[in-house]
CSV table of C-alpha atoms in Angstrom, one decimal:
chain,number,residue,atom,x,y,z
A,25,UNK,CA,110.8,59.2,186.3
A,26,UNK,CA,112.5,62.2,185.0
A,27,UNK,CA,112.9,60.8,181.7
A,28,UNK,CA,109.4,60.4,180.8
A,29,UNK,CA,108.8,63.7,182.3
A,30,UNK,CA,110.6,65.8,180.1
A,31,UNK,CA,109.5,64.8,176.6
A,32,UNK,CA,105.8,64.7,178.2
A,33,UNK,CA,106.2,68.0,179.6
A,34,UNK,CA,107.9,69.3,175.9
A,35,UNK,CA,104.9,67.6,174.5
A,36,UNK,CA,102.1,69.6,176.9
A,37,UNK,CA,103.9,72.6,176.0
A,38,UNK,CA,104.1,72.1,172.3
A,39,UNK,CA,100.0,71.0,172.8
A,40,UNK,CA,99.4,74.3,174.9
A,41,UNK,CA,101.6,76.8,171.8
A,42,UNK,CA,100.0,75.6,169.0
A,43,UNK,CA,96.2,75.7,170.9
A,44,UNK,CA,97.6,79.2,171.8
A,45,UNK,CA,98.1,80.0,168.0
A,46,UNK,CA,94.8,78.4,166.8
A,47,UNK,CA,93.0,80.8,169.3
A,48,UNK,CA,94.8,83.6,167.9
A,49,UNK,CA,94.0,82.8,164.6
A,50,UNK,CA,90.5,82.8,165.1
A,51,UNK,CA,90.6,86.0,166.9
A,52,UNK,CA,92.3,87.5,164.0
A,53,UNK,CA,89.7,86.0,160.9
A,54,UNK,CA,87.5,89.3,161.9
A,55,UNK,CA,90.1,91.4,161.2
A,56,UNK,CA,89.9,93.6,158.1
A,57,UNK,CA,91.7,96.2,156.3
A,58,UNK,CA,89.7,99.5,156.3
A,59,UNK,CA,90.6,103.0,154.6
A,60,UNK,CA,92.2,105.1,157.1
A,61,UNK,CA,90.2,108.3,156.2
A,62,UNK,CA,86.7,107.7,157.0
A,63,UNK,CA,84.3,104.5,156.8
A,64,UNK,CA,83.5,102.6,154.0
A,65,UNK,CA,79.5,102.8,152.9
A,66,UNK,CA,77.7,101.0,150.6
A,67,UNK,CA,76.2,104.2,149.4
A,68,UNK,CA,79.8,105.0,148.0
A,69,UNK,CA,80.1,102.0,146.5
A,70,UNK,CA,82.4,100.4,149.4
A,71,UNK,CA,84.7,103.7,149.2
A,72,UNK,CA,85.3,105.6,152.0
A,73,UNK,CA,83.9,108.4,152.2
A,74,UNK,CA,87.1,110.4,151.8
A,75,UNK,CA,88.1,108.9,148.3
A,76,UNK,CA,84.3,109.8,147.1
A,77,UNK,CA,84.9,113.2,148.1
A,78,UNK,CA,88.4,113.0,146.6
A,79,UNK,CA,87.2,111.6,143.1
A,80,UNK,CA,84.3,114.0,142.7
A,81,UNK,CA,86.8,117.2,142.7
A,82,UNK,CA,87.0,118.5,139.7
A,83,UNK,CA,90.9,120.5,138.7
A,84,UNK,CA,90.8,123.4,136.8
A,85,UNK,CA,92.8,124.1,133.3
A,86,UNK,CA,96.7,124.4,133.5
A,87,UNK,CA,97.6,127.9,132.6
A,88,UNK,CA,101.4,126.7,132.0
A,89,UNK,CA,103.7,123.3,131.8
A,90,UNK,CA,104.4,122.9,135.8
A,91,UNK,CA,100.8,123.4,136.3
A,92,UNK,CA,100.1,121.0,133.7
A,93,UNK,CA,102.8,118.7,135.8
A,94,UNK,CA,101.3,118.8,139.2
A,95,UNK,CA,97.2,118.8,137.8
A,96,UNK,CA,98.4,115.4,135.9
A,97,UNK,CA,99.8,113.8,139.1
A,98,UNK,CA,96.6,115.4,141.1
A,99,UNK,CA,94.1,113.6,138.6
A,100,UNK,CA,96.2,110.2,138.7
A,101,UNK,CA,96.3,110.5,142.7
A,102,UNK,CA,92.6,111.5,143.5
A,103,UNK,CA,91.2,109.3,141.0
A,104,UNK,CA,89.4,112.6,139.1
A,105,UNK,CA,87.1,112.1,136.6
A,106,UNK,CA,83.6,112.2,138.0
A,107,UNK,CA,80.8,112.7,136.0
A,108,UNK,CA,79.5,114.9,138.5
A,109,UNK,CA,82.0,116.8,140.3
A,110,UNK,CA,81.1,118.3,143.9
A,111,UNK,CA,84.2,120.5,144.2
A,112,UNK,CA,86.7,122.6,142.1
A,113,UNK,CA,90.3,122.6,143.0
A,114,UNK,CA,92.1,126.4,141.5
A,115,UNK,CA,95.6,125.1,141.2
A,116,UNK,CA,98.9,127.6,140.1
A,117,UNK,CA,102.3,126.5,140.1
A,118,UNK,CA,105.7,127.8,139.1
A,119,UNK,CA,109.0,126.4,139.1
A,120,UNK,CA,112.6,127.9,139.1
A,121,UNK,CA,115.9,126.3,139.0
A,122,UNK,CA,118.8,127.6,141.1
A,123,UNK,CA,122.9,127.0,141.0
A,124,UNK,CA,124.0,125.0,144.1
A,125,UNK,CA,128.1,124.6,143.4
A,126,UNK,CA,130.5,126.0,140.8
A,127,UNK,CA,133.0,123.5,139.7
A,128,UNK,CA,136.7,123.9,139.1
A,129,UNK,CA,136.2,125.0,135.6
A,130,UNK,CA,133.7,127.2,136.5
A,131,UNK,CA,130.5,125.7,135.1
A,132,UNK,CA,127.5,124.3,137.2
A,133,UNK,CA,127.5,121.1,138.5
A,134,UNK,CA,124.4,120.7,141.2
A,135,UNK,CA,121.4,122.2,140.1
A,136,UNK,CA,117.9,122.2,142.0
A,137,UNK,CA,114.4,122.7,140.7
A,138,UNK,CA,112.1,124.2,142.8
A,139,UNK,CA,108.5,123.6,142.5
A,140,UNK,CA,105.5,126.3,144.5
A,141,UNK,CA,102.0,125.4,144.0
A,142,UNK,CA,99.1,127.4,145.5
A,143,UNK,CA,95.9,125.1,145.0
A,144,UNK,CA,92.3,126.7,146.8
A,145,UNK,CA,89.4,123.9,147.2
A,146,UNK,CA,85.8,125.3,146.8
A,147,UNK,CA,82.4,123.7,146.8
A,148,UNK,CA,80.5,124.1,143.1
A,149,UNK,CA,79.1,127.2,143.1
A,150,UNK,CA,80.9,128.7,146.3
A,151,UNK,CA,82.6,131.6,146.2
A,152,UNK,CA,84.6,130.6,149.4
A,153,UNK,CA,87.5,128.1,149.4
A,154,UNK,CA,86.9,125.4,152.2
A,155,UNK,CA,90.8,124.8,151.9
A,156,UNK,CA,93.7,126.4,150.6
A,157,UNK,CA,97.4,126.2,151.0
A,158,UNK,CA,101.1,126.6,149.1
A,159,UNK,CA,103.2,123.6,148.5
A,160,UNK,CA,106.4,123.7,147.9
A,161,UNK,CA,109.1,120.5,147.2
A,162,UNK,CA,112.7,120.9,145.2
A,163,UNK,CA,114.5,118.2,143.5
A,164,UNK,CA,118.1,118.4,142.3
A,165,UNK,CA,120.0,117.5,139.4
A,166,UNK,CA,123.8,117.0,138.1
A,167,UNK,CA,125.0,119.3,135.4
A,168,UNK,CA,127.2,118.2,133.0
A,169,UNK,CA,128.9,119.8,129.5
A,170,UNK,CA,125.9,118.7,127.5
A,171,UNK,CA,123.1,121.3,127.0
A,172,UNK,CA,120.6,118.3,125.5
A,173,UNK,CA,121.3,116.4,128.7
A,174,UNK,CA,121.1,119.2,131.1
A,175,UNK,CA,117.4,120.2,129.7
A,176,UNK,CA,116.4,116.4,130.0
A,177,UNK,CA,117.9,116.3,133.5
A,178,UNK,CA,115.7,119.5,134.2
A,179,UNK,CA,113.3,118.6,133.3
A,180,UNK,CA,113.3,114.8,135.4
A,181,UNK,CA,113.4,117.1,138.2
A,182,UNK,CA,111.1,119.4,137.7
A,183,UNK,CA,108.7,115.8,137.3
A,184,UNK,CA,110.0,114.5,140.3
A,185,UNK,CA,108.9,117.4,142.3
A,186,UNK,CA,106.1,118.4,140.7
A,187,UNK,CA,104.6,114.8,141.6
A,188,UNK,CA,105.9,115.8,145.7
A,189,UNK,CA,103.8,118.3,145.7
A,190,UNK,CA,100.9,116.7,144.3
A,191,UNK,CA,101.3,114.2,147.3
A,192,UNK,CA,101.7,116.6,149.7
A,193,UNK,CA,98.3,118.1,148.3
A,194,UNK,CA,96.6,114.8,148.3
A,195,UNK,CA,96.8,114.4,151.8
A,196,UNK,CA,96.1,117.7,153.0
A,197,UNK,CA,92.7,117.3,150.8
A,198,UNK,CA,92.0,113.8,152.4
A,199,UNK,CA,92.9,115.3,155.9
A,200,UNK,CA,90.5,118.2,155.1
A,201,UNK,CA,87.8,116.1,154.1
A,202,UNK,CA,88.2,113.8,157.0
A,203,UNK,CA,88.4,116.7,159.0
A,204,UNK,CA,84.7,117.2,158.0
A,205,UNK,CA,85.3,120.3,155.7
């Protein structure tokens, strides 16, 4: 009796997993992927309401290149570009490179960029900010004996963290409008 009890007791159990996984499956088909800053609305066009606000900022002119760098990577990241923006974004940046090791010979052979952007968020036509904040990121860079290489390599960095910081800003913005700012 104990054979036919084993493969019909494998069988039950095999019957009672897979009825276990088709319930699960069905419990899962009204599962969705959602934005994780606000709701979606059909009045955005299924966006949430975050990325509306997000797209509808408008970035002032770059006064210099690292400006230029980080407003670049801020228009990519926020999808900018509305027709009719709701907000202004005042951006500055600056960036400075620094010596981190001397080698044997005595030239440089670590270098880091550092990149500082100060960005204030107002509504159009305030004269208040409804958020502001500095950023700052650093990227380093090898130093070698050619100056045409160096300058490229400077200037990767300076790219690398000028997009960090344009991140960084992206989510505070999306925390601030999800924050109901």
């Amino acid at each position: 009796m104990s054979d036919t009890a084993s493969p019909l007791r494998h069988m039950i159990s095999r019957r009672a997993l897979l009825g276990a996984f088709g319930v699960g499956a069905l419990a899962l088909t009204g599962c969705q992927v959602s934005p994780l800053y606000g709701d979606q609305s059909p009045a955005t066009g299924g966006r949430s309401a975050t990325a509306s606000a997000l797209s509808a900022i408008a970035i002032d002119a770059p006064s210099d290149r690292t400006t230029q760098l980080v407003r670049n990577e801020l228009f990519f990241g926020l999808g900018s570009g509305s027709t009719t923006p709701q907000y202004r974004l005042a951006l500055r940046a600056s960036s400075g490179a620094q010596t981190l090791g001397v080698g044997g010979t005595g030239a440089a052979f670590a270098r880091t960029v550092r990149v500082t952007a100060s960005y204030q968020l107002f509504v159009i036509g305030a004269e208040r900010p409804i958020a502001e904040n500095t950023v700052i990121s650093t990227a380093s860079y090898d130093s070698v004996d050619q100056r045409f290489a160096n300058q490229r390599a400077l200037i990767d960095a300076e790219a690398r963290a000028a997009r960090d910081v344009a991140r960084v800003i992206e989510a505070q913005l999306a925390a601030a409008f999800a924050a109901g700012r």
